[in-house]
Coordinates of C-alpha atoms in Angstrom, one line a residue:
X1 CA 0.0 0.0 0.0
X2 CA 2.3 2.6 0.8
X3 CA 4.7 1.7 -2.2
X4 CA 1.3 2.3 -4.6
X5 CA 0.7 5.9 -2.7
X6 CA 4.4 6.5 -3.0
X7 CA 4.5 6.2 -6.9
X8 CA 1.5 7.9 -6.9
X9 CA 2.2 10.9 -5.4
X10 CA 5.7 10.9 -7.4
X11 CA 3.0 11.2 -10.6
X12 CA 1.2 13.9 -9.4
X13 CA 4.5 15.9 -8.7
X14 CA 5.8 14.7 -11.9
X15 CA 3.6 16.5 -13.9
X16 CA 2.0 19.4 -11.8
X17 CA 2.9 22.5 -14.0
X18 CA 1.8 20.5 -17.2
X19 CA -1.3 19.4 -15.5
X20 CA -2.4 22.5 -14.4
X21 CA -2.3 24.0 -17.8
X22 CA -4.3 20.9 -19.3
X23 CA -6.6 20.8 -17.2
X24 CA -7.5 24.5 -17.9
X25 CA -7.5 23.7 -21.3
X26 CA -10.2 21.0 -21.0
X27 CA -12.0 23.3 -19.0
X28 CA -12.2 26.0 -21.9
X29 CA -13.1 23.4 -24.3
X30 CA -16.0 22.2 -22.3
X31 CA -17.2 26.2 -22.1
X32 CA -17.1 26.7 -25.6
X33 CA -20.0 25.1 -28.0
X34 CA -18.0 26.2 -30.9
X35 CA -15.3 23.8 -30.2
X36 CA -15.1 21.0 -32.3
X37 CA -13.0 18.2 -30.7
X38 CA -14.9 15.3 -28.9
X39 CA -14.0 15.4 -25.3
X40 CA -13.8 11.7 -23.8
X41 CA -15.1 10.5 -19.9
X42 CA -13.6 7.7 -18.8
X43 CA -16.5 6.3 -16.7
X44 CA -15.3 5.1 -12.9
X45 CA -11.8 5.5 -14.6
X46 CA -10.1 3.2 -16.2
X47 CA -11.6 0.1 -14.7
X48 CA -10.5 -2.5 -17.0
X49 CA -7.1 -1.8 -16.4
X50 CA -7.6 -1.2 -12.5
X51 CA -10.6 -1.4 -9.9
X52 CA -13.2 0.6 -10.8
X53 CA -13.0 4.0 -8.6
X54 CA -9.3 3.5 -7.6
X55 CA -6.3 5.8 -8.1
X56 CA -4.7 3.5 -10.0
X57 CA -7.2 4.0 -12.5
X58 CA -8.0 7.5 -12.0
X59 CA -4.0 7.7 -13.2
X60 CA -4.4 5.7 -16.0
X61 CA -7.4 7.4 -17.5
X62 CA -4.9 10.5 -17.0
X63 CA -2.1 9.1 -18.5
X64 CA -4.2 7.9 -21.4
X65 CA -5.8 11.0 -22.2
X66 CA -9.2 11.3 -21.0
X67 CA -10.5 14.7 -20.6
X68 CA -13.1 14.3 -17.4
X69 CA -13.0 11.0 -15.0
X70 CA -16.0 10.1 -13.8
X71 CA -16.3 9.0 -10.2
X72 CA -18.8 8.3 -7.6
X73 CA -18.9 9.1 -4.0
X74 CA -20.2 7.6 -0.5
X75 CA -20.4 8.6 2.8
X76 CA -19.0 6.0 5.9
X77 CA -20.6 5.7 9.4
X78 CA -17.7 8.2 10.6
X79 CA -19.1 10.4 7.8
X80 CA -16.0 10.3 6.1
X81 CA -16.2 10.7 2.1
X82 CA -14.8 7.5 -0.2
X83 CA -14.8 6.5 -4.3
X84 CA -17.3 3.7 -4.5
X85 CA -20.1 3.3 -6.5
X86 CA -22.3 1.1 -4.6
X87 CA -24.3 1.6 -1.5
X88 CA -22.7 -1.6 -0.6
X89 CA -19.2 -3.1 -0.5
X90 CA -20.1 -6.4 -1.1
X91 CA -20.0 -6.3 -5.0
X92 CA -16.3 -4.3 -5.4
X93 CA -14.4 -5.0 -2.0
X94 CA -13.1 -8.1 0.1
X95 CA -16.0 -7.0 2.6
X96 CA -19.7 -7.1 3.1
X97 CA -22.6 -4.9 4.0
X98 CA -23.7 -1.4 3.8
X99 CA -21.0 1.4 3.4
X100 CA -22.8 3.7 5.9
X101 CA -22.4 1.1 8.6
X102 CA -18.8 1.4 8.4
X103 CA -15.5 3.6 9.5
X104 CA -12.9 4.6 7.1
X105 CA -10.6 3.2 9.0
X106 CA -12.2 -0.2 8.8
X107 CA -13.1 0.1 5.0
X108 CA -9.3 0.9 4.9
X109 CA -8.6 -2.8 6.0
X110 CA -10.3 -3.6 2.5
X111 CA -8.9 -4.8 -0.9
X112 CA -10.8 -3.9 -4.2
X113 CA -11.9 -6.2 -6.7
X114 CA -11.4 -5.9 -10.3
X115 CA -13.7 -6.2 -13.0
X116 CA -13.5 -10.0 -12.8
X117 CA -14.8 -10.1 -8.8
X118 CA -10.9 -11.1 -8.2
X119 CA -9.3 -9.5 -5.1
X120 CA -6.6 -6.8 -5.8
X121 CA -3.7 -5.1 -4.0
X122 CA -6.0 -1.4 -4.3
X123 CA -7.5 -0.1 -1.5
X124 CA -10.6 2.2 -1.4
X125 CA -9.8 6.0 -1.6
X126 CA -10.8 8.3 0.0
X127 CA -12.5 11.5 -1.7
X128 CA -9.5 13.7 -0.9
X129 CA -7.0 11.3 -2.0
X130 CA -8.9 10.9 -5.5
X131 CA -9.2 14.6 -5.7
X132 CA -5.1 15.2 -4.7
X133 CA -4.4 13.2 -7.3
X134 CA -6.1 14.5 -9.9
X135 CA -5.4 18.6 -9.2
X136 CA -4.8 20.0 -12.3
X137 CA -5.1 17.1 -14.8
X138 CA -8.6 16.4 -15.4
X139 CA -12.2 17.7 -14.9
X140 CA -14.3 15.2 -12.7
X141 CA -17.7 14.1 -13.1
X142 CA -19.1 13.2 -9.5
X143 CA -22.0 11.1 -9.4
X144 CA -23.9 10.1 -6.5
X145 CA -22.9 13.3 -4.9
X146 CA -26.2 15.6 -5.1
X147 CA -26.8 15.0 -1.8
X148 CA -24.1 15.5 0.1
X149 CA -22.7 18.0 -2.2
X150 CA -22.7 21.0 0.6
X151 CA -20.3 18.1 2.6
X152 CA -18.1 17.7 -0.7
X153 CA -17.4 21.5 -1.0
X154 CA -14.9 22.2 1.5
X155 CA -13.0 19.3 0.1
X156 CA -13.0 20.3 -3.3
X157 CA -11.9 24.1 -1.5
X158 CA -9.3 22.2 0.7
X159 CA -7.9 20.5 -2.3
X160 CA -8.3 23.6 -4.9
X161 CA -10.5 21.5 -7.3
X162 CA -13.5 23.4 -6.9
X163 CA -12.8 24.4 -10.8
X164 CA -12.6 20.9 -12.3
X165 CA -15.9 19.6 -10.9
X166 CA -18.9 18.8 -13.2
X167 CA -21.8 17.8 -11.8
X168 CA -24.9 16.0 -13.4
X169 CA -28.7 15.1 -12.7
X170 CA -32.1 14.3 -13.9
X171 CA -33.6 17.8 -11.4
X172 CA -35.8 20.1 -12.2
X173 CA -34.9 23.3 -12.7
X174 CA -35.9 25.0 -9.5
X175 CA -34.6 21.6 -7.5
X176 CA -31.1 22.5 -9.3
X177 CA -31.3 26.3 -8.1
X178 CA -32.0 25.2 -4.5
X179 CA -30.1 22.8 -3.8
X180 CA -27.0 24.0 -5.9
X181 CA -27.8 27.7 -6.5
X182 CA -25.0 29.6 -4.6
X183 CA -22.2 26.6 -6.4
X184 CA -23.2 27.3 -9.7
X185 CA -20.6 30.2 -10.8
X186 CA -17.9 28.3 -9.6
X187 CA -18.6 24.4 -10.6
X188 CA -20.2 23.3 -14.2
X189 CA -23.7 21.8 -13.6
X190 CA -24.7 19.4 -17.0
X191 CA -28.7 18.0 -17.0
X192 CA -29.3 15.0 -18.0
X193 CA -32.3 15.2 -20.2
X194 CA -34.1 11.5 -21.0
X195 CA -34.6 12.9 -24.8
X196 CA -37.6 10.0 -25.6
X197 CA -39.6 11.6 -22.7
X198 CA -42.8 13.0 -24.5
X199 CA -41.1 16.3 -22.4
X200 CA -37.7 16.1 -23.1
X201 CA -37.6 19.1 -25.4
X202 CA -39.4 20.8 -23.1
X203 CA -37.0 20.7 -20.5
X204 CA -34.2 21.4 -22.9
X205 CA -35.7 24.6 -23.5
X206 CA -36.0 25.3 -19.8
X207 CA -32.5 24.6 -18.9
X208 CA -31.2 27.0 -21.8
X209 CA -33.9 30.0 -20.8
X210 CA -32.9 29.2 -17.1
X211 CA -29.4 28.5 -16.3
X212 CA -27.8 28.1 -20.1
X213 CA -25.7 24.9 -19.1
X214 CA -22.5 24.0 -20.9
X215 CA -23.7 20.4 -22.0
X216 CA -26.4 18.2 -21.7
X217 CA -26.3 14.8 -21.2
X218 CA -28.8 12.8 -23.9
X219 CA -30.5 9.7 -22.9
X220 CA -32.2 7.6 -25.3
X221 CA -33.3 3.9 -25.8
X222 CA -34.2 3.2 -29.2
X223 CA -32.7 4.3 -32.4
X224 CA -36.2 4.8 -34.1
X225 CA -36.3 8.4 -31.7
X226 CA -36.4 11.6 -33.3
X227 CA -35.9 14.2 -31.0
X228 CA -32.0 13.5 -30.8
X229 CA -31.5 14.9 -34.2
X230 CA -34.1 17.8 -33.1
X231 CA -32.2 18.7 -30.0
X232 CA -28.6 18.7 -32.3
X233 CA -30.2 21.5 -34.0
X234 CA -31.5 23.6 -31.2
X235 CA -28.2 22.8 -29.3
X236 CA -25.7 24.3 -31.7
X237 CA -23.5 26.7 -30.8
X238 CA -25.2 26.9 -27.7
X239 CA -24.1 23.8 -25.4
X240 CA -22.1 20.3 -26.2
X241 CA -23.9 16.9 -26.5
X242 CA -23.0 13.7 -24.0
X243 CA -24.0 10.6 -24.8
X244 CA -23.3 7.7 -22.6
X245 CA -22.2 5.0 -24.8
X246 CA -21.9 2.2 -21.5
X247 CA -24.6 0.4 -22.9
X248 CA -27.4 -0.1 -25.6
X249 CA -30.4 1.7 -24.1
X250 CA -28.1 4.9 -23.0
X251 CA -27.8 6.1 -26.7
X252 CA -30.3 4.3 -28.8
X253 CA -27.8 1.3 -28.9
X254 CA -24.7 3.5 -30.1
X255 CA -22.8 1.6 -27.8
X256 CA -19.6 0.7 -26.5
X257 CA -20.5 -2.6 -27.8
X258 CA -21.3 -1.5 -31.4
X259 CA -18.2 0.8 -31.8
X260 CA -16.3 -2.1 -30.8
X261 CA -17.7 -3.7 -34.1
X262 CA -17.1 -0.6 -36.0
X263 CA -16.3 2.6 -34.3
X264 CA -18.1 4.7 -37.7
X265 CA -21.2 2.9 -36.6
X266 CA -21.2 3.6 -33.2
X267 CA -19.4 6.8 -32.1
X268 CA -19.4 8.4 -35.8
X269 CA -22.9 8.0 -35.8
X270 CA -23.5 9.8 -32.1
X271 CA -21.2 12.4 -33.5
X272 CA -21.8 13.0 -37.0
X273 CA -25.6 12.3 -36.7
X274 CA -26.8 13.8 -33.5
X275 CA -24.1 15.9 -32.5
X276 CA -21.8 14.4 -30.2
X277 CA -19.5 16.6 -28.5
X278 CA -18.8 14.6 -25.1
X279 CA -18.9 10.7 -24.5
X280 CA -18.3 8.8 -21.4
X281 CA -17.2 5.3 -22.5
X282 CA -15.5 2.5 -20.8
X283 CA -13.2 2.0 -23.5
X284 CA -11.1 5.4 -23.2
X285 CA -8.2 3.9 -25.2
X286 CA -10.5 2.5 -28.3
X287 CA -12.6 5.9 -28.2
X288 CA -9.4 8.2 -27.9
X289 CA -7.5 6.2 -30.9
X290 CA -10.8 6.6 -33.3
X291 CA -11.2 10.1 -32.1
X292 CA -7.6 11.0 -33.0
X293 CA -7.8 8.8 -36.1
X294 CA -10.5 11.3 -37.4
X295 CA -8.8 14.7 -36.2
X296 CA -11.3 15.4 -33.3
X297 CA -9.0 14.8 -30.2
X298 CA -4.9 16.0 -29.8

């Protein structure tokens, strides 16, 4: 354990002055509609080369290229803050049971399993380690953290990430102003819009009139949907496009799965078609080489 947070914290110092400037030029990208490259989210980082939600693969989806990492966040017993995407550690740790009925310290005792349910040498981080590690690098996607997001600001002030936070939901407009009004000039809040909804242009045109979000995060089942194509065109020049491309039903079966196929099929058609400008994949290193392939990432 220490030899892993050792030769992790010799990467972060490794490349903190380059890091700071990329990650400031992610974050200009992501403002700006206009830009053209395709931004890639490497979805509980890389988790096929490491646990899901562990530094190791936080690192590697930094050293690969990704533009945002998305993580997701739970809250012990000792109401201490930890990368895990469960409620439970049963699924993605050598322990059992509920993660609000333990202490960090004893969740510290843990290993992580990989992606096969074998045990690892990874432990499970903490928030502030996570968000040490990546100051400067990346933007970061938090999920499950709408809750407890007044407990997550002072770490992300502690840390200096405040900047490099993205946060995402399925809210209302008014639930968004409440709960995350007086964070929203200094963190970038993204809806996610379920664009088959017999409302879901509705509440696009809401969001713009209301808060004028940088992206919106598309949800869609089935490829015989129109409104994609219709939200492309009211979207355009105004905010990017994410698609979630994790699985069939996220993006009208423009998958992961389907790229893997053929990549023209699957992310050229999000991005060609219906205006792709972000995608959160779990293959960051297949989407990255088809993106640079075609010009639309460095």
């Amino acid at each position: 354990m220490k030899k892993e947070v050792t030769l992790l914290l010799l990467f972060i110092f490794s490349i903190g002055c380059y890091g700071q400037q990329k990650v400031e030029d992610i974050y200009r990208k992501i403002v700006d509609p206009t830009n053209t490259e395709v931004l890639v989210v490497a979805h509980r980082g890389d988790w096929r080369y490491a646990p899901e939600n562990s530094l190791a693969a936080i690192a590697h989806s930094i050293e690969q290229g990704a533009d945002v990492v998305e993580l997701d966040v739970q809250k012990t017993k000792d109401g201490k803050l930890i990368l895990m995407h469960d409620a439970t550690l049963d699924r993605t740790t050598t322990g059992t049971g509920r993660v609000c009925d333990w202490i960090l310290d004893s969740i510290k005792t843990l290993f992580l399993r990989n992606g096969a349910a074998l045990r690892t040498k990874h432990r499970v981080p903490t928030l502030e380690e996570a968000l040490m590690l990546v100051k400067g690098k990346v933007m970061v996607n938090l999920d499950k953290a709408y809750p407890i997001f007044d407990e997550i600001y002072p770490l992300l002030k502690k840390t200096g990430t405040v900047r490099q936070i993205v946060m995402k939901g399925g809210n209302t407009v008014e639930e968004i102003k409440q709960k995350l009004g007086k964070y929203l000039n200094e963190i970038l809040y993204m809806p996610v819009i379920q664009i088959d909804a017999t409302d879901g242009i509705r509440k696009i045109k809401e969001f713009e009139e209301a808060l004028k979000p940088v992206a919106f995060e598309l949800v869609f089942a089935s490829d015989t949907c129109k409104a994609p194509k219709v939200a492309r065109e009211m979207l355009k020049g105004k905010s990017r496009i994410w698609y979630n491309t994790l699985w069939d039903t996220l993006a009208g079966g423009y998958d992961d799965d389907k790229s893997l196929e053929d990549p023209d099929a699957g992310y050229g058609f999000l991005i060609d078609q219906l205006g792709a400008t972000m995608i959160q994949t779990d293959r960051t290193a297949f989407l990255l080489e088809y993106l640079k392939s075609r010009g639309l990432h460095p």
